[in-house]
mmCIF file of C-alpha atoms in Angstrom:
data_model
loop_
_atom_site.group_PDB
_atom_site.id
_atom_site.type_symbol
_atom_site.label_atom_id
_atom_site.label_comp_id
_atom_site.label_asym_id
_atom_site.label_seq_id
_atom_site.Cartn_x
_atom_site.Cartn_y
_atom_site.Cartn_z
ATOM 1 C CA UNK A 1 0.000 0.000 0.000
ATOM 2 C CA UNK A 2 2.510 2.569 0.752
ATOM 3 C CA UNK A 3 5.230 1.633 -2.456
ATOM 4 C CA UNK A 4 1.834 2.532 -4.128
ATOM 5 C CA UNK A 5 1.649 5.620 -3.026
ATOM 6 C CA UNK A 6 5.448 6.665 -3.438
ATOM 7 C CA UNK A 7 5.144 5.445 -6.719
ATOM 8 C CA UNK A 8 1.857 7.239 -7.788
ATOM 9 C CA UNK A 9 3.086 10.509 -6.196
ATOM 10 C CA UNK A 10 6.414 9.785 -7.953
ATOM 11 C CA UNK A 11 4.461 9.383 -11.061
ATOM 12 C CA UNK A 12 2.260 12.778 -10.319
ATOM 13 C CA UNK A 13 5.573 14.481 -9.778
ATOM 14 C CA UNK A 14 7.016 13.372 -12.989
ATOM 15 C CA UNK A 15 3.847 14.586 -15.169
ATOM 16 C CA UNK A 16 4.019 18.025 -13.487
ATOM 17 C CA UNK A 17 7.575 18.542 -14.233
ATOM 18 C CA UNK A 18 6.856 17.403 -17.798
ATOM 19 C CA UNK A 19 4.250 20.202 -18.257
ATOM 20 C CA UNK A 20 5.971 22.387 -16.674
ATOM 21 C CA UNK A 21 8.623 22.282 -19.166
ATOM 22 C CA UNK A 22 7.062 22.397 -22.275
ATOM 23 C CA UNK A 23 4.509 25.163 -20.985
ATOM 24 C CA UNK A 24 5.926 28.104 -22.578
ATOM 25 C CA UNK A 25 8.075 26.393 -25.551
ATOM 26 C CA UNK A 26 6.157 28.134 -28.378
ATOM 27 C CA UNK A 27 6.676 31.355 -26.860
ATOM 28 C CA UNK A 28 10.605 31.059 -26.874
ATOM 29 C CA UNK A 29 10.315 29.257 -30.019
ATOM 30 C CA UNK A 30 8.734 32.380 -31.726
ATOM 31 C CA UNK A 31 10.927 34.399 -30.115
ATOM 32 C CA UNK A 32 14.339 32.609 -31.450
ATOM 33 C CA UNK A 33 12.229 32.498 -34.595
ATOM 34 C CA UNK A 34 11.831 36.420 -34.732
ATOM 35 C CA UNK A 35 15.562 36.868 -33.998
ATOM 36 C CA UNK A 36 17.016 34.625 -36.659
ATOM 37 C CA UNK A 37 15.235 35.325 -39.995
ATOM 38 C CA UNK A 38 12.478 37.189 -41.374
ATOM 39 C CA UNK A 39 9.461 34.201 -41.723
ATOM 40 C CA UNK A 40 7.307 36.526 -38.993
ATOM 41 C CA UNK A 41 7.466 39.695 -41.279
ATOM 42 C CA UNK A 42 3.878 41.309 -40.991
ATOM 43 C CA UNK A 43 2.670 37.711 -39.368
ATOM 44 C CA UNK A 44 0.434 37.490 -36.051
ATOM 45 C CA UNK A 45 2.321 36.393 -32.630
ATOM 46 C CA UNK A 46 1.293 35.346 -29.723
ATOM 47 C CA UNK A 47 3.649 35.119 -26.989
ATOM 48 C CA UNK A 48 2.478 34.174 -23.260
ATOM 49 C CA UNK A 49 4.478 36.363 -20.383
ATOM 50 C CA UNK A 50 5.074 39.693 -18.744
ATOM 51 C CA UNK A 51 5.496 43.067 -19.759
ATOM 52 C CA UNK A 52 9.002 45.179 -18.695
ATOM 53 C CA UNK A 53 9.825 48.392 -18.538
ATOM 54 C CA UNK A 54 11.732 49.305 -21.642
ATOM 55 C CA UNK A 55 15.780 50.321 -20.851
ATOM 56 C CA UNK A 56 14.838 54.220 -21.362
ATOM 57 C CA UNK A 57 11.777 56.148 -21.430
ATOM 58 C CA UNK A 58 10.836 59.540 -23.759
ATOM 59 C CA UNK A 59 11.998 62.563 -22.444
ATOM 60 C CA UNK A 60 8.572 64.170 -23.069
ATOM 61 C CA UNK A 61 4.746 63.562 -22.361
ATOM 62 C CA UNK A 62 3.805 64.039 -26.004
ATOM 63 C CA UNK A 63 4.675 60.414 -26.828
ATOM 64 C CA UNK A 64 1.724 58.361 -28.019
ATOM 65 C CA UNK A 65 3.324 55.180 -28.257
ATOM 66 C CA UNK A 66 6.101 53.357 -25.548
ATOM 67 C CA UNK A 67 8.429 50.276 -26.827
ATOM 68 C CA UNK A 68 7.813 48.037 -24.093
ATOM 69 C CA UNK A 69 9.811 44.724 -23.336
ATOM 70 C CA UNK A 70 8.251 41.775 -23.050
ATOM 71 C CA UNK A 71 9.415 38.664 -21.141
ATOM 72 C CA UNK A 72 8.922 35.325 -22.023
ATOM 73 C CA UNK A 73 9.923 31.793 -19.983
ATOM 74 C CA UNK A 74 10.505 28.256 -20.912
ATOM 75 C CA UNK A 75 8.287 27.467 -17.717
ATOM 76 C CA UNK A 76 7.047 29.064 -14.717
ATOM 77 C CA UNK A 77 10.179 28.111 -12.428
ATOM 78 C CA UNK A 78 12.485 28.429 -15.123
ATOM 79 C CA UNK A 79 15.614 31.290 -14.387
ATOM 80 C CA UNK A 80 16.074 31.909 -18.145
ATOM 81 C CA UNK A 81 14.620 34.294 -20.107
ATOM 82 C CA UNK A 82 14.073 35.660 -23.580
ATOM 83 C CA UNK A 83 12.741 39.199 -24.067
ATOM 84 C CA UNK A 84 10.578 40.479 -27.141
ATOM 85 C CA UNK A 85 11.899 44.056 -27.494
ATOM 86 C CA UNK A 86 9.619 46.841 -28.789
ATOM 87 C CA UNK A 87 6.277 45.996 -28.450
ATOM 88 C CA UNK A 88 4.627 49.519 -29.484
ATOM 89 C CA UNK A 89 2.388 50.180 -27.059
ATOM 90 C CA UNK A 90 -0.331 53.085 -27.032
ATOM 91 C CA UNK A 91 0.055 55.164 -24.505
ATOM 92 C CA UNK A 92 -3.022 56.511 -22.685
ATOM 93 C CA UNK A 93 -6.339 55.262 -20.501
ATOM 94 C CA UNK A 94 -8.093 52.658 -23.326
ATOM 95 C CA UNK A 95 -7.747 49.356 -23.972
ATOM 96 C CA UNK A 96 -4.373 47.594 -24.868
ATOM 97 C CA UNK A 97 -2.669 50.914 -23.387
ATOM 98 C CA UNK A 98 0.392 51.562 -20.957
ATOM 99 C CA UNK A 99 0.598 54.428 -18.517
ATOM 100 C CA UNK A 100 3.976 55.800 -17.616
ATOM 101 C CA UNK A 101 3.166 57.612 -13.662
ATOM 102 C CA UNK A 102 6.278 59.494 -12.864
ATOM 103 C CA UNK A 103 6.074 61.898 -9.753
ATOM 104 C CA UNK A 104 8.329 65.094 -10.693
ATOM 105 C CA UNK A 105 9.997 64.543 -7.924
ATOM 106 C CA UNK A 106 11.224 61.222 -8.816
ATOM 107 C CA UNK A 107 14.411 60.868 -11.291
ATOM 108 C CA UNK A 108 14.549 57.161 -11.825
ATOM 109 C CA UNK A 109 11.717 55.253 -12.956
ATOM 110 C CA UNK A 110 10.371 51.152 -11.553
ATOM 111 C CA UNK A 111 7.934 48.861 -12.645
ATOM 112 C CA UNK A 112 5.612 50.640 -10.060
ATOM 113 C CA UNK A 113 5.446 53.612 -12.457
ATOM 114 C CA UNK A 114 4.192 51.662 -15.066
ATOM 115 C CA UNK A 115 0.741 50.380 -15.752
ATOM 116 C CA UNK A 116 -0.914 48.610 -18.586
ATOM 117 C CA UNK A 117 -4.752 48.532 -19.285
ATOM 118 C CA UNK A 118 -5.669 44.946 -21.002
ATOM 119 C CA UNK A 119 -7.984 44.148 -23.617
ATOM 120 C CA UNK A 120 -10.501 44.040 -20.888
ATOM 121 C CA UNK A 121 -10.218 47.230 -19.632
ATOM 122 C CA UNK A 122 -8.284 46.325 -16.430
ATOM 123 C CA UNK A 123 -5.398 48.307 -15.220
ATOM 124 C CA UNK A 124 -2.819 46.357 -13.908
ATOM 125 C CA UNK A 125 0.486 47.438 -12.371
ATOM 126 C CA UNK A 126 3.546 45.889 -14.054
ATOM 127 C CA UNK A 127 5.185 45.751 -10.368
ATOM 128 C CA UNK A 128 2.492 42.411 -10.018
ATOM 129 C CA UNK A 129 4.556 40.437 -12.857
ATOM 130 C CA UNK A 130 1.312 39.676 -13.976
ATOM 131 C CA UNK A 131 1.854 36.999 -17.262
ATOM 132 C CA UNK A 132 -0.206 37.771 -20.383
ATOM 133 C CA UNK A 133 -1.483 36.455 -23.691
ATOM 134 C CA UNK A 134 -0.078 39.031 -26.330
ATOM 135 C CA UNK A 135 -0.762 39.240 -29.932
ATOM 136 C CA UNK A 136 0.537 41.837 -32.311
ATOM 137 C CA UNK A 137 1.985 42.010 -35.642
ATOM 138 C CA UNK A 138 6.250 41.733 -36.617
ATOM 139 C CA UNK A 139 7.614 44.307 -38.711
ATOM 140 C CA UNK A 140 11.480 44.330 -39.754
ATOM 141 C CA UNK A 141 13.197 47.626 -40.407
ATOM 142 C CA UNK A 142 15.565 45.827 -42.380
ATOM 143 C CA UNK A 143 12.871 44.929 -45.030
ATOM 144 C CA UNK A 144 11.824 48.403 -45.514
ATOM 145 C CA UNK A 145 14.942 48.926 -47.267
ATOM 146 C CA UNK A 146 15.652 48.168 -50.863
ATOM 147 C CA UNK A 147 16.796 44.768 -51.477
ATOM 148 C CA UNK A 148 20.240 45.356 -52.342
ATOM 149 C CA UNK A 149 20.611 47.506 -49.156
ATOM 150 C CA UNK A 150 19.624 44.932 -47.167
ATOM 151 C CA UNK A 151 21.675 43.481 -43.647
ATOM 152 C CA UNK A 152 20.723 39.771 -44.150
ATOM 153 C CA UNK A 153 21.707 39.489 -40.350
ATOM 154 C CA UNK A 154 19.707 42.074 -39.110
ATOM 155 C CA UNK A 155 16.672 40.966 -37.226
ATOM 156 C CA UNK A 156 15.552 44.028 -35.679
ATOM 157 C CA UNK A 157 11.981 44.346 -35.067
ATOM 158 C CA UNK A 158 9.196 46.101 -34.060
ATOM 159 C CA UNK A 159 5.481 44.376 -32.609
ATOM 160 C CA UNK A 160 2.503 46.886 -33.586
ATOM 161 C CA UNK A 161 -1.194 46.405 -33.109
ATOM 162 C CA UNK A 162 -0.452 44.743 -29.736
ATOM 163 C CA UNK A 163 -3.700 43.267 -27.927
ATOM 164 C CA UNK A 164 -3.348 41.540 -24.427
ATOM 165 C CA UNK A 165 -5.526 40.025 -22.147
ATOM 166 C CA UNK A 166 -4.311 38.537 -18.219
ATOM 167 C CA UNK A 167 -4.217 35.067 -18.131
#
């Protein structure tokens, strides 16, 4: 009776760590994907994970959009990540919007400054590390260029007509 349970909570052990595993593969995958040739250009993506503050902010508050960073891991205990850089993000109070909050008094910004207002309508604070489903469309610079101009290793991109949703 009791190797039977040792070996069925072994068992229920061994599934979870499976799933946890391959729970955010396609996510990376894209990811790697987006920075190694040009098969996303003006595709759909979804990636599953959690916004970040992008390494610098604009200087003024006439900005209507904010290149946001978005995180993405393997699994939910996993240490490594891979970041989508410039998702364009609206910025303002509707839907599928960030908010950058910066007291005047304040010269360096957190997460805590930052909110982002879902598909949904919910405003969420990015200092939660709330994960969500994202969805927007890849653009390379690179291929705005004429062909013979053209960096064949440049993967730079951009993510525009962003929707997101908490999962």
């Amino acid at each position: 009776m009791k190797t039977q349970r040792i070996i069925a909570a072994t068992l229920a052990a061994s599934v979870s760590l499976i799933s946890l595993s391959s729970c955010n593969g396609t996510s990376v995958d894209t990811i790697k994907a987006m920075e190694s040739s040009y098969d996303n250009h003006n595709k759909t993506i979804e990636l599953i994970g959690e916004f970040d503050a992008p390494s610098f902010t604009f200087s003024s508050g006439k900005s209507k959009t904010m290149a946001m960073n978005f995180i993405v891991k393997p699994h939910a205990i996993s240490s490594e990540k891979f970041t989508a850089f410039s998702v364009i993000l609206p910025v303002g109070t509707e839907n599928n919007n960030v908010l950058f909050e910066l007291p005047a008094d304040q010269k360096n910004y957190t997460l805590k400054n930052f909110n982002v207002i879902d598909k949904n309508g919910e405003k969420i604070n990015l200092d939660t590390h709330t994960t969500f489903k994202m969805t927007g469309t890849v653009h390379y610079s690179e291929l705005e260029k004429p062909e013979g101009e053209r960096d064949k290793t440049n993967f730079n991109y951009r993510i525009t007509d962003v929707t997101f949703e908490k999962e």
